[in-house]
Amino acid sequence: QKEVEQDPGPLSVPEGAIVSLNCTYSNSAFQYFMWYRQYSRKGPELLMYTYSSGNKEDGRFTAQVDKSSKYISLFIRDSQPSDSATYLCAMSGGNQFYFGTGTSLTVIP
Amino acid sequence: NAGVTQTPKFQVLKTGQSMTLQCAQDMNHNSMYWYRQDPGMGLRLIYYSASEGTTDKGEVPNGYNVSRLNKREFSLRLESAAPSQTSVYFCASMLERDRGRRNQPQHFGDGTRLSIL
């Protein structure tokens, strides 16, 4: 079983839609949770960083962590064509980071 | 503010050739990492360096060596390239790893796209 599971998509939504991206994990020791955005032929760019359970909001982005269910989510409100990218979840609880395989998102104008 | 800089951006090698991928960060970060990214596999850790002078193996270290030249620079070497090492290689850095409590997130370069024929 992989440490982190993420649906690869692809996901295609109209401009203005609310997007929900999700990851599940198996290691209850994970305490730090991140979402990265990766544009084509670029490196992952940090979007959100949260510690333990709860919600964190930054502009149009909201990250949720439910440690009891081992489930994290990223919500994008009022999605824009510029949000078209691959979104990677990541988590850590010790020496190393574990990444999901990424969900490809396309926002159609 | 350059962040994490990787060179070269692209490279084509023949099987058996050697090559060193360079990475430098200007954020005064302590920890540095090398990953490879393959379709459907996500990011897999090759080697990391928690601080200057130390290196440790990650998930997929075979066929690679690393050198933490100083606090800023962390290089990855392929001694005898194989087609299975065709991938996109990312370097990342992190401010510090607090053993007891809060980890900082990693910051990535834009990658080196390596093809081995």
Short mmCIF file of C-alpha atoms in Angstrom, two decimals:
data_model
loop_
_atom_site.label_atom_id
_atom_site.label_comp_id
_atom_site.label_asym_id
_atom_site.label_seq_id
_atom_site.Cartn_x
_atom_site.Cartn_y
_atom_site.Cartn_z
CA GLN A 1 0.00 0.00 0.00
CA LYS A 2 1.31 3.44 -0.93
CA GLU A 3 1.89 5.94 1.84
CA VAL A 4 -0.15 8.55 -0.03
CA GLU A 5 -2.94 7.98 -2.54
CA GLN A 6 -4.14 10.66 -4.94
CA ASP A 7 -6.57 10.36 -7.84
CA PRO A 8 -4.61 11.34 -10.97
CA GLY A 9 -7.66 12.68 -12.80
CA PRO A 10 -7.63 14.35 -15.22
CA LEU A 11 -10.19 16.79 -13.88
CA SER A 12 -11.81 19.33 -16.20
CA VAL A 13 -14.08 22.11 -14.90
CA PRO A 14 -15.60 25.33 -16.30
CA GLU A 15 -14.21 28.67 -15.19
CA GLY A 16 -15.77 29.81 -11.92
CA ALA A 17 -16.41 26.30 -10.60
CA ILE A 18 -15.40 25.07 -7.15
CA VAL A 19 -12.70 22.43 -7.39
CA SER A 20 -12.12 19.73 -4.78
CA LEU A 21 -8.84 17.80 -4.76
CA ASN A 22 -8.19 15.00 -2.29
CA CYS A 23 -5.57 12.66 -0.88
CA THR A 24 -5.68 9.79 1.55
CA TYR A 25 -2.78 8.46 3.55
CA SER A 26 -1.98 5.49 5.72
CA ASN A 27 0.65 6.69 8.21
CA SER A 28 -0.94 8.14 11.34
CA ALA A 29 2.43 9.74 12.26
CA PHE A 30 2.06 12.37 9.51
CA GLN A 31 1.58 15.79 11.05
CA TYR A 32 2.56 18.24 8.31
CA PHE A 33 0.49 18.54 5.16
CA MET A 34 1.19 20.48 2.02
CA TRP A 35 -0.29 21.19 -1.38
CA TYR A 36 1.93 22.03 -4.32
CA ARG A 37 0.97 23.33 -7.76
CA GLN A 38 3.06 22.24 -10.72
CA TYR A 39 2.79 23.88 -14.12
CA SER A 40 3.98 22.03 -17.18
CA ARG A 41 7.79 21.83 -17.37
CA LYS A 42 8.17 23.61 -14.02
CA GLY A 43 8.98 22.55 -10.48
CA PRO A 44 6.36 22.11 -7.74
CA GLU A 45 5.38 25.43 -6.14
CA LEU A 46 4.16 25.48 -2.54
CA LEU A 47 0.51 26.53 -2.25
CA MET A 48 -0.60 25.59 1.24
CA TYR A 49 1.08 24.28 4.38
CA THR A 50 -0.82 23.07 7.42
CA TYR A 51 0.05 21.39 10.68
CA SER A 52 -2.25 18.74 12.19
CA SER A 53 -6.02 18.78 11.70
CA GLY A 54 -8.21 21.70 10.72
CA ASN A 55 -8.74 24.23 7.96
CA LYS A 56 -6.51 26.90 6.48
CA GLU A 57 -7.63 29.52 4.00
CA ASP A 58 -5.53 31.64 1.66
CA GLY A 59 -7.46 33.68 -0.88
CA ARG A 60 -9.36 31.32 -3.16
CA PHE A 61 -7.65 28.26 -1.67
CA THR A 62 -8.73 26.29 1.39
CA ALA A 63 -6.85 23.29 2.76
CA GLN A 64 -8.57 20.80 5.07
CA VAL A 65 -6.99 18.05 7.13
CA ASP A 66 -8.97 15.28 8.82
CA LYS A 67 -6.46 13.17 10.71
CA SER A 68 -9.13 10.85 12.09
CA SER A 69 -10.03 9.81 8.54
CA LYS A 70 -6.48 10.23 7.18
CA TYR A 71 -7.88 12.49 4.47
CA ILE A 72 -6.80 15.88 3.19
CA SER A 73 -8.47 18.20 0.71
CA LEU A 74 -7.74 21.33 -1.28
CA PHE A 75 -10.65 23.49 -2.40
CA ILE A 76 -10.29 26.12 -5.11
CA ARG A 77 -13.10 28.67 -5.31
CA ASP A 78 -13.89 30.67 -8.44
CA SER A 79 -11.45 28.61 -10.47
CA GLN A 80 -9.52 30.40 -13.22
CA PRO A 81 -7.82 29.15 -16.38
CA SER A 82 -4.52 30.05 -14.70
CA ASP A 83 -5.29 27.35 -12.11
CA SER A 84 -4.80 24.71 -14.81
CA ALA A 85 -1.90 22.63 -13.50
CA THR A 86 -1.07 19.43 -11.68
CA TYR A 87 -1.68 19.54 -7.92
CA LEU A 88 0.45 17.42 -5.62
CA CYS A 89 -0.32 16.65 -2.01
CA ALA A 90 2.59 16.01 0.33
CA MET A 91 2.98 15.09 3.96
CA SER A 92 5.65 14.33 6.50
CA GLY A 93 6.08 13.31 10.07
CA GLY A 94 9.72 12.52 10.36
CA ASN A 95 12.80 12.57 8.20
CA GLN A 96 11.16 12.38 4.81
CA PHE A 97 8.35 13.80 2.76
CA TYR A 98 5.82 11.67 0.90
CA PHE A 99 4.10 12.91 -2.22
CA GLY A 100 0.95 11.95 -4.05
CA THR A 101 1.23 11.29 -7.77
CA GLY A 102 -0.66 14.49 -8.60
CA THR A 103 -4.07 15.41 -10.01
CA SER A 104 -4.16 17.13 -13.39
CA LEU A 105 -6.67 20.01 -13.47
CA THR A 106 -7.88 21.94 -16.50
CA VAL A 107 -10.11 25.00 -16.07
CA ILE A 108 -11.97 25.75 -19.27
CA PRO A 109 -12.69 29.45 -20.06
CA ASN B 1 15.45 36.04 -5.54
CA ALA B 2 16.53 32.92 -7.42
CA GLY B 3 15.50 30.29 -4.81
CA VAL B 4 16.64 26.86 -6.02
CA THR B 5 18.59 26.80 -9.28
CA GLN B 6 19.24 23.61 -11.24
CA THR B 7 21.63 23.14 -14.16
CA PRO B 8 21.42 21.99 -16.85
CA LYS B 9 17.71 22.21 -17.75
CA PHE B 10 17.94 19.51 -20.43
CA GLN B 11 20.45 16.80 -21.23
CA VAL B 12 20.66 13.78 -23.52
CA LEU B 13 23.16 11.06 -22.67
CA LYS B 14 24.16 7.76 -24.14
CA THR B 15 24.05 4.61 -22.03
CA GLY B 16 27.21 4.32 -19.95
CA GLN B 17 28.06 8.02 -19.94
CA SER B 18 28.47 9.89 -16.68
CA MET B 19 27.03 13.21 -15.69
CA THR B 20 26.64 15.54 -12.70
CA LEU B 21 23.46 17.52 -12.08
CA GLN B 22 24.02 20.73 -10.18
CA CYS B 23 21.77 22.38 -7.61
CA ALA B 24 22.27 25.60 -5.66
CA GLN B 25 19.99 27.46 -3.25
CA ASP B 26 20.30 31.01 -2.00
CA MET B 27 17.81 30.81 0.88
CA ASN B 28 20.34 29.74 3.53
CA HIS B 29 18.48 26.44 3.91
CA ASN B 30 20.07 23.60 5.84
CA SER B 31 18.48 20.57 4.17
CA MET B 32 18.62 19.67 0.49
CA TYR B 33 17.01 16.86 -1.50
CA TRP B 34 17.15 15.14 -4.87
CA TYR B 35 14.00 13.61 -6.35
CA ARG B 36 13.09 12.00 -9.62
CA GLN B 37 9.62 12.38 -11.11
CA ASP B 38 8.23 9.75 -13.47
CA PRO B 39 4.71 9.48 -14.93
CA GLY B 40 2.37 7.67 -12.55
CA MET B 41 5.10 7.35 -9.91
CA GLY B 42 5.13 10.80 -8.39
CA LEU B 43 8.20 12.24 -6.73
CA ARG B 44 10.60 9.68 -5.36
CA LEU B 45 13.46 10.63 -3.07
CA ILE B 46 16.93 9.66 -4.30
CA TYR B 47 19.20 11.20 -1.65
CA TYR B 48 18.99 13.96 0.88
CA SER B 49 21.35 16.03 3.01
CA ALA B 50 20.03 17.16 6.36
CA SER B 51 22.96 19.52 6.86
CA GLU B 52 26.30 20.41 5.37
CA GLY B 53 28.59 17.40 5.53
CA THR B 54 25.89 14.73 5.79
CA THR B 55 24.04 12.71 3.16
CA ASP B 56 21.52 9.87 3.40
CA LYS B 57 19.85 7.49 0.99
CA GLY B 58 16.24 7.88 0.05
CA GLU B 59 13.82 5.50 -1.63
CA VAL B 60 15.69 4.99 -4.93
CA PRO B 61 19.46 5.62 -4.47
CA ASN B 62 20.89 2.87 -6.69
CA GLY B 63 22.95 4.19 -9.59
CA TYR B 64 23.40 7.64 -8.05
CA ASN B 65 25.88 9.44 -5.84
CA VAL B 66 25.64 12.84 -4.21
CA SER B 67 27.95 15.51 -2.83
CA ARG B 68 27.00 18.30 -0.45
CA LEU B 69 29.72 20.67 -1.56
CA ASN B 70 28.81 23.42 0.92
CA LYS B 71 25.64 24.79 2.47
CA ARG B 72 24.41 26.17 -0.87
CA GLU B 73 25.23 23.36 -3.28
CA PHE B 74 24.14 19.73 -3.58
CA SER B 75 25.08 17.75 -6.70
CA LEU B 76 23.78 14.45 -8.07
CA ARG B 77 26.04 12.19 -10.13
CA LEU B 78 25.18 9.37 -12.49
CA GLU B 79 28.35 7.32 -12.89
CA SER B 80 27.14 5.06 -15.69
CA ALA B 81 23.81 6.21 -17.07
CA ALA B 82 21.12 3.66 -17.90
CA PRO B 83 17.87 4.12 -19.88
CA SER B 84 15.91 3.48 -16.65
CA GLN B 85 17.34 6.73 -15.32
CA THR B 86 15.52 8.75 -17.96
CA SER B 87 13.42 11.09 -15.84
CA VAL B 88 12.91 14.62 -14.62
CA TYR B 89 15.16 15.37 -11.65
CA PHE B 90 14.19 17.92 -9.03
CA CYS B 91 16.29 19.45 -6.32
CA ALA B 92 14.59 20.86 -3.23
CA SER B 93 15.69 22.65 -0.09
CA MET B 94 14.19 23.20 3.33
CA LEU B 95 15.05 25.72 6.01
CA GLU B 96 15.50 23.23 8.81
CA ARG B 97 14.17 20.02 10.16
CA ASP B 98 13.26 20.41 13.79
CA ARG B 99 13.48 16.90 15.17
CA GLY B 100 10.88 17.41 17.80
CA ARG B 101 8.29 19.59 16.24
CA ARG B 102 7.63 21.67 13.21
CA ASN B 103 8.91 20.79 9.77
CA GLN B 104 9.19 23.46 7.18
CA PRO B 105 7.95 22.83 3.63
CA GLN B 106 10.35 22.10 0.80
CA HIS B 107 11.07 24.51 -2.05
CA PHE B 108 11.81 23.14 -5.49
CA GLY B 109 13.86 24.05 -8.53
CA ASP B 110 12.47 23.79 -12.05
CA GLY B 111 14.09 20.46 -12.78
CA THR B 112 16.55 18.82 -15.15
CA ARG B 113 15.03 16.77 -17.95
CA LEU B 114 17.37 13.88 -18.63
CA SER B 115 17.07 11.42 -21.49
CA ILE B 116 19.33 8.40 -21.74
CA LEU B 117 19.49 6.61 -25.06
#
